[in-house]
Amino acid sequence: MRYRLGLILLIVSLLLPTLGVSLCEAKVLRKGMHGTDIQNLQGLLSRLGYELSIDGIFGTETEELIRGIQASMGLKADGIVGRLTFEVLDQLEDGVLPYTVQGGDNLSVLAVRYNTTVKNIITYNSLANPDRILLGQTLYIPTSDLAVFSRSTRLKPTFQWPVRGRISSGYGYRIHPIYKTRQFHGGIDIAVPEGTPVKAAATGKVIQAGVMGNLGLSVVLQHLNGFTSWYGHNSKLNVKVGDEVRVGDTIAYVGRTGSATGPHLDFRIKKGDQTLDPMDWLP
């Protein structure tokens, strides 16, 4: 009897690591939950190359990343992590290798070394300048077509117009309407009446809200994978730092605060510190 009990305990102890993974995958994780399971999920997403906070809180940021992966892989894009989503994430992790750039590296060398293509590495890492990779930079080398497909189809948030109106000033260099000097304009100005509701262009989290120099009363939203959207010159804000908003939610009201000649919205999109032309991202 003691021998049997000892044998059973031995078998259970050997199976515990496997059971731990299975039990984790058997759980259903969703927005509003927090704890170690969520932190492990966020760690997995980070290893896949996605930019997010590993804080153990299943918030909008984590939910939107999961929705994007689900949509790209043909699953129901509900943002809920169940068995099928866990299986897809495991398959994706098996097909991605984090790599720290060493001296003498270039994309062609890495592509040959890891049996992939330069195009796949560029796509997976969203490299704006493929000829400029930095010593110590972390790249994610996709070693399967599945991993590349998941990133290329839903790598970016989908932006909607925050207000509808006339574009009074575009993206790029211009003569500043107040200072009369040639300056770079990192967004677009949309002329609309004062008090017009400003909508969130994409689902995200408020990371700045208040007076921001020449932009006046402004809001900045953080979106999935390092994207942010900026809303300047408002007359009144409808959100505060830490709020989570859905696309289409009213976050502010158009005004002329800061350096502005009239009521309009200064709308900007950034990836990290790089400004992007909003017209390339709006429908």
Short mmCIF file of C-alpha atoms in Angstrom, two decimals:
data_model
loop_
_atom_site.label_atom_id
_atom_site.label_comp_id
_atom_site.label_asym_id
_atom_site.label_seq_id
_atom_site.Cartn_x
_atom_site.Cartn_y
_atom_site.Cartn_z
CA MET A 1 0.00 0.00 0.00
CA ARG A 2 2.80 2.37 0.94
CA TYR A 3 4.62 1.42 -2.25
CA ARG A 4 1.52 2.24 -4.32
CA LEU A 5 1.06 5.58 -2.58
CA GLY A 6 4.71 6.44 -3.11
CA LEU A 7 4.46 5.51 -6.79
CA ILE A 8 1.36 7.69 -7.25
CA LEU A 9 3.06 10.65 -5.57
CA LEU A 10 6.11 10.17 -7.79
CA ILE A 11 3.98 10.14 -10.95
CA VAL A 12 2.07 13.24 -9.84
CA SER A 13 5.30 15.10 -9.06
CA LEU A 14 6.66 14.26 -12.50
CA LEU A 15 3.48 15.43 -14.18
CA LEU A 16 3.07 18.67 -12.21
CA PRO A 17 5.02 20.90 -14.65
CA THR A 18 2.91 19.62 -17.56
CA LEU A 19 -0.28 19.88 -15.55
CA GLY A 20 0.60 23.46 -14.62
CA VAL A 21 0.67 24.48 -18.27
CA SER A 22 -2.53 22.60 -19.05
CA LEU A 23 -4.36 24.11 -16.10
CA CYS A 24 -3.23 27.60 -17.16
CA GLU A 25 -4.49 26.97 -20.67
CA ALA A 26 -7.75 25.60 -19.27
CA LYS A 27 -8.44 28.95 -17.62
CA VAL A 28 -10.34 31.70 -19.39
CA LEU A 29 -8.68 35.10 -19.08
CA ARG A 30 -10.54 38.30 -19.84
CA LYS A 31 -10.54 42.05 -19.28
CA GLY A 32 -10.84 43.06 -15.63
CA MET A 33 -8.83 40.12 -14.28
CA HIS A 34 -5.44 40.53 -12.61
CA GLY A 35 -2.72 38.39 -11.10
CA THR A 36 0.07 36.01 -12.04
CA ASP A 37 -1.80 34.38 -14.93
CA ILE A 38 -2.29 37.77 -16.57
CA GLN A 39 1.34 38.70 -15.98
CA ASN A 40 2.43 35.43 -17.62
CA LEU A 41 0.16 36.14 -20.59
CA GLN A 42 1.61 39.65 -20.96
CA GLY A 43 5.12 38.20 -20.72
CA LEU A 44 4.31 35.82 -23.58
CA LEU A 45 3.01 38.72 -25.69
CA SER A 46 6.18 40.67 -24.92
CA ARG A 47 8.32 37.73 -26.04
CA LEU A 48 6.39 37.78 -29.30
CA GLY A 49 7.59 41.36 -29.78
CA TYR A 50 4.45 43.26 -28.78
CA GLU A 51 4.88 46.41 -26.71
CA LEU A 52 2.74 46.44 -23.57
CA SER A 53 2.89 46.93 -19.82
CA ILE A 54 3.58 43.71 -17.90
CA ASP A 55 1.61 44.76 -14.85
CA GLY A 56 -0.62 41.73 -14.28
CA ILE A 57 -3.75 43.74 -15.13
CA PHE A 58 -5.91 42.63 -18.07
CA GLY A 59 -6.87 46.07 -19.35
CA THR A 60 -7.70 47.61 -22.71
CA GLU A 61 -4.11 47.40 -23.95
CA THR A 62 -3.89 43.64 -23.41
CA GLU A 63 -7.42 43.09 -24.72
CA GLU A 64 -6.72 44.96 -27.98
CA LEU A 65 -3.53 42.99 -28.61
CA ILE A 66 -5.42 39.72 -28.08
CA ARG A 67 -8.23 40.90 -30.39
CA GLY A 68 -5.69 41.69 -33.10
CA ILE A 69 -4.01 38.29 -32.86
CA GLN A 70 -7.37 36.51 -32.82
CA ALA A 71 -8.57 38.38 -35.91
CA SER A 72 -5.35 37.68 -37.82
CA MET A 73 -5.54 33.96 -37.02
CA GLY A 74 -9.21 33.54 -37.93
CA LEU A 75 -10.51 33.23 -34.37
CA LYS A 76 -13.45 35.10 -32.86
CA ALA A 77 -11.95 38.50 -32.00
CA ASP A 78 -13.56 38.89 -28.57
CA GLY A 79 -10.39 39.63 -26.59
CA ILE A 80 -11.04 36.64 -24.32
CA VAL A 81 -8.19 34.16 -23.91
CA GLY A 82 -9.51 30.59 -23.89
CA ARG A 83 -8.17 27.24 -25.08
CA LEU A 84 -7.99 28.05 -28.80
CA THR A 85 -6.28 31.40 -28.22
CA PHE A 86 -3.76 29.78 -25.86
CA GLU A 87 -2.97 27.19 -28.53
CA VAL A 88 -2.37 29.89 -31.15
CA LEU A 89 -0.15 31.87 -28.77
CA ASP A 90 1.92 28.75 -28.06
CA GLN A 91 2.35 28.12 -31.80
CA LEU A 92 3.38 31.74 -32.37
CA GLU A 93 5.91 31.65 -29.53
CA ASP A 94 7.47 28.53 -31.03
CA GLY A 95 7.96 30.49 -34.27
CA VAL A 96 9.64 33.64 -32.86
CA LEU A 97 13.21 34.03 -31.61
CA PRO A 98 14.27 37.16 -29.65
CA TYR A 99 17.76 38.22 -30.78
CA THR A 100 20.16 40.91 -29.55
CA VAL A 101 22.05 42.61 -32.38
CA GLN A 102 25.81 41.97 -32.29
CA GLY A 103 28.70 43.74 -34.00
CA GLY A 104 28.81 43.00 -37.73
CA ASP A 105 25.17 41.91 -37.93
CA ASN A 106 22.88 42.92 -40.76
CA LEU A 107 19.48 41.66 -41.83
CA SER A 108 20.84 39.53 -44.67
CA VAL A 109 23.20 37.71 -42.30
CA LEU A 110 20.41 37.10 -39.79
CA ALA A 111 18.00 35.92 -42.48
CA VAL A 112 20.47 33.29 -43.70
CA ARG A 113 21.43 32.24 -40.18
CA TYR A 114 17.84 31.64 -39.07
CA ASN A 115 16.44 30.37 -42.37
CA THR A 116 14.02 33.24 -42.91
CA THR A 117 13.93 36.28 -45.21
CA VAL A 118 14.94 39.91 -44.84
CA LYS A 119 11.37 40.91 -45.72
CA ASN A 120 9.98 38.76 -42.89
CA ILE A 121 12.33 40.36 -40.35
CA ILE A 122 11.41 43.86 -41.56
CA THR A 123 7.68 43.08 -41.44
CA TYR A 124 7.75 41.48 -38.01
CA ASN A 125 9.76 44.30 -36.42
CA SER A 126 8.15 47.23 -38.33
CA LEU A 127 11.60 48.51 -39.28
CA ALA A 128 11.34 51.98 -40.82
CA ASN A 129 15.01 51.90 -41.90
CA PRO A 130 16.15 48.29 -42.52
CA ASP A 131 19.74 49.46 -43.16
CA ARG A 132 20.02 50.87 -39.65
CA ILE A 133 19.94 48.30 -36.87
CA LEU A 134 21.73 49.20 -33.65
CA LEU A 135 24.20 47.27 -31.52
CA GLY A 136 22.29 45.85 -28.56
CA GLN A 137 18.90 46.33 -30.23
CA THR A 138 16.41 43.51 -29.70
CA LEU A 139 14.99 42.05 -32.90
CA TYR A 140 12.39 39.33 -33.13
CA ILE A 141 13.32 36.75 -35.76
CA PRO A 142 10.24 35.01 -37.20
CA THR A 143 11.11 31.41 -37.98
CA SER A 144 7.64 30.46 -39.21
CA ASP A 145 5.27 31.92 -41.81
CA LEU A 146 2.51 31.75 -39.19
CA ALA A 147 4.32 34.26 -36.97
CA VAL A 148 4.87 36.68 -39.86
CA PHE A 149 1.25 36.40 -40.94
CA SER A 150 -0.03 37.17 -37.44
CA ARG A 151 2.02 40.38 -37.29
CA SER A 152 1.53 41.64 -40.83
CA THR A 153 -2.27 41.40 -40.79
CA ARG A 154 -3.02 43.20 -37.51
CA LEU A 155 0.19 44.91 -36.42
CA LYS A 156 -1.36 48.37 -36.19
CA PRO A 157 -4.42 49.86 -34.51
CA THR A 158 -7.27 50.88 -36.80
CA PHE A 159 -7.85 54.64 -36.59
CA GLN A 160 -11.11 56.50 -37.26
CA TRP A 161 -11.66 60.21 -37.79
CA PRO A 162 -11.80 62.04 -34.42
CA VAL A 163 -13.90 64.82 -35.99
CA ARG A 164 -15.14 65.48 -39.52
CA GLY A 165 -14.20 68.78 -41.10
CA ARG A 166 -11.95 70.69 -43.48
CA ILE A 167 -8.20 70.01 -43.34
CA SER A 168 -6.89 73.53 -42.77
CA SER A 169 -3.24 72.49 -42.43
CA GLY A 170 -1.59 69.23 -43.45
CA TYR A 171 1.31 67.13 -42.19
CA GLY A 172 4.84 68.33 -42.96
CA TYR A 173 6.70 71.61 -43.31
CA ARG A 174 4.65 74.81 -43.44
CA ILE A 175 4.78 78.50 -42.62
CA HIS A 176 3.43 78.70 -39.08
CA PRO A 177 0.21 80.79 -39.10
CA ILE A 178 1.23 82.70 -35.95
CA TYR A 179 5.04 82.78 -35.89
CA LYS A 180 5.42 83.14 -39.69
CA THR A 181 8.46 80.84 -39.73
CA ARG A 182 8.95 77.55 -41.58
CA GLN A 183 8.27 74.74 -39.12
CA PHE A 184 7.45 71.06 -39.27
CA HIS A 185 3.82 70.26 -38.45
CA GLY A 186 3.59 66.78 -36.94
CA GLY A 187 -0.13 66.33 -37.50
CA ILE A 188 -3.15 67.67 -39.34
CA ASP A 189 -5.43 70.56 -38.38
CA ILE A 190 -9.14 69.89 -38.80
CA ALA A 191 -11.24 73.06 -38.78
CA VAL A 192 -14.58 72.56 -36.99
CA PRO A 193 -16.79 74.74 -34.78
CA GLU A 194 -15.81 75.26 -31.16
CA GLY A 195 -17.48 72.75 -28.85
CA THR A 196 -17.59 69.94 -31.43
CA PRO A 197 -17.14 66.58 -29.63
CA VAL A 198 -13.71 65.02 -30.20
CA LYS A 199 -13.87 61.22 -30.50
CA ALA A 200 -11.16 58.70 -29.64
CA ALA A 201 -9.67 57.65 -32.98
CA ALA A 202 -8.89 54.17 -31.62
CA THR A 203 -9.38 52.20 -28.43
CA GLY A 204 -6.72 53.04 -25.87
CA LYS A 205 -5.70 54.48 -22.51
CA VAL A 206 -5.30 58.14 -21.54
CA ILE A 207 -1.63 58.77 -20.71
CA GLN A 208 -1.68 62.59 -20.80
CA ALA A 209 -4.50 65.07 -20.26
CA GLY A 210 -4.02 68.77 -19.61
CA VAL A 211 -2.22 71.85 -20.90
CA MET A 212 0.66 70.86 -23.21
CA GLY A 213 2.48 74.01 -24.32
CA ASN A 214 1.53 75.27 -27.78
CA LEU A 215 -1.00 72.43 -28.15
CA GLY A 216 -3.03 73.94 -25.33
CA LEU A 217 -5.54 71.70 -23.59
CA SER A 218 -4.72 68.27 -24.99
CA VAL A 219 -5.23 64.52 -24.67
CA VAL A 220 -2.81 61.71 -25.56
CA LEU A 221 -4.05 58.13 -25.95
CA GLN A 222 -1.83 55.07 -25.88
CA HIS A 223 -2.78 52.28 -28.27
CA LEU A 224 -1.48 48.80 -28.95
CA ASN A 225 2.10 48.16 -29.97
CA GLY A 226 3.62 51.57 -29.22
CA PHE A 227 1.18 53.78 -31.15
CA THR A 228 -0.23 56.99 -29.64
CA SER A 229 -2.75 59.56 -30.85
CA TRP A 230 -2.72 63.25 -29.88
CA TYR A 231 -5.62 65.72 -29.73
CA GLY A 232 -4.72 69.40 -29.29
CA HIS A 233 -6.25 72.88 -28.79
CA ASN A 234 -9.39 71.61 -26.98
CA SER A 235 -11.74 73.87 -25.03
CA LYS A 236 -12.64 71.18 -22.49
CA LEU A 237 -11.49 67.65 -21.65
CA ASN A 238 -13.83 64.77 -20.96
CA VAL A 239 -11.22 62.28 -19.67
CA LYS A 240 -8.37 62.06 -17.18
CA VAL A 241 -5.07 60.17 -17.06
CA GLY A 242 -5.64 56.46 -16.55
CA ASP A 243 -9.07 56.33 -18.20
CA GLU A 244 -9.61 53.57 -20.75
CA VAL A 245 -11.62 54.59 -23.79
CA ARG A 246 -13.19 52.88 -26.77
CA VAL A 247 -12.98 54.11 -30.34
CA GLY A 248 -15.70 56.73 -30.81
CA ASP A 249 -15.90 57.77 -27.14
CA THR A 250 -16.01 61.55 -26.58
CA ILE A 251 -12.70 62.54 -24.99
CA ALA A 252 -12.76 66.33 -25.43
CA TYR A 253 -14.41 69.30 -27.14
CA VAL A 254 -12.86 71.39 -29.91
CA GLY A 255 -11.43 74.76 -28.93
CA ARG A 256 -8.61 77.19 -29.66
CA THR A 257 -6.37 76.90 -26.59
CA GLY A 258 -2.60 77.16 -26.97
CA SER A 259 -1.16 78.60 -30.20
CA ALA A 260 -4.21 78.65 -32.45
CA THR A 261 -5.74 81.21 -34.80
CA GLY A 262 -9.21 79.70 -34.58
CA PRO A 263 -11.14 76.65 -33.38
CA HIS A 264 -9.74 73.40 -34.76
CA LEU A 265 -8.38 70.01 -33.72
CA ASP A 266 -4.67 69.33 -34.10
CA PHE A 267 -4.65 65.54 -34.57
CA ARG A 268 -1.43 63.54 -34.50
CA ILE A 269 -0.38 59.89 -34.64
CA LYS A 270 2.98 58.60 -33.42
CA LYS A 271 4.79 55.27 -33.33
CA GLY A 272 7.16 55.64 -30.42
CA ASP A 273 8.76 59.07 -30.89
CA GLN A 274 8.22 59.12 -34.66
CA THR A 275 5.39 61.25 -36.04
CA LEU A 276 3.26 59.72 -38.80
CA ASP A 277 1.04 61.37 -41.39
CA PRO A 278 -2.51 60.80 -40.08
CA MET A 279 -3.85 60.83 -43.64
CA ASP A 280 -2.01 57.55 -44.26
CA TRP A 281 -3.86 55.95 -41.35
CA LEU A 282 -7.39 57.32 -41.56
CA PRO A 283 -10.10 55.66 -43.69
#
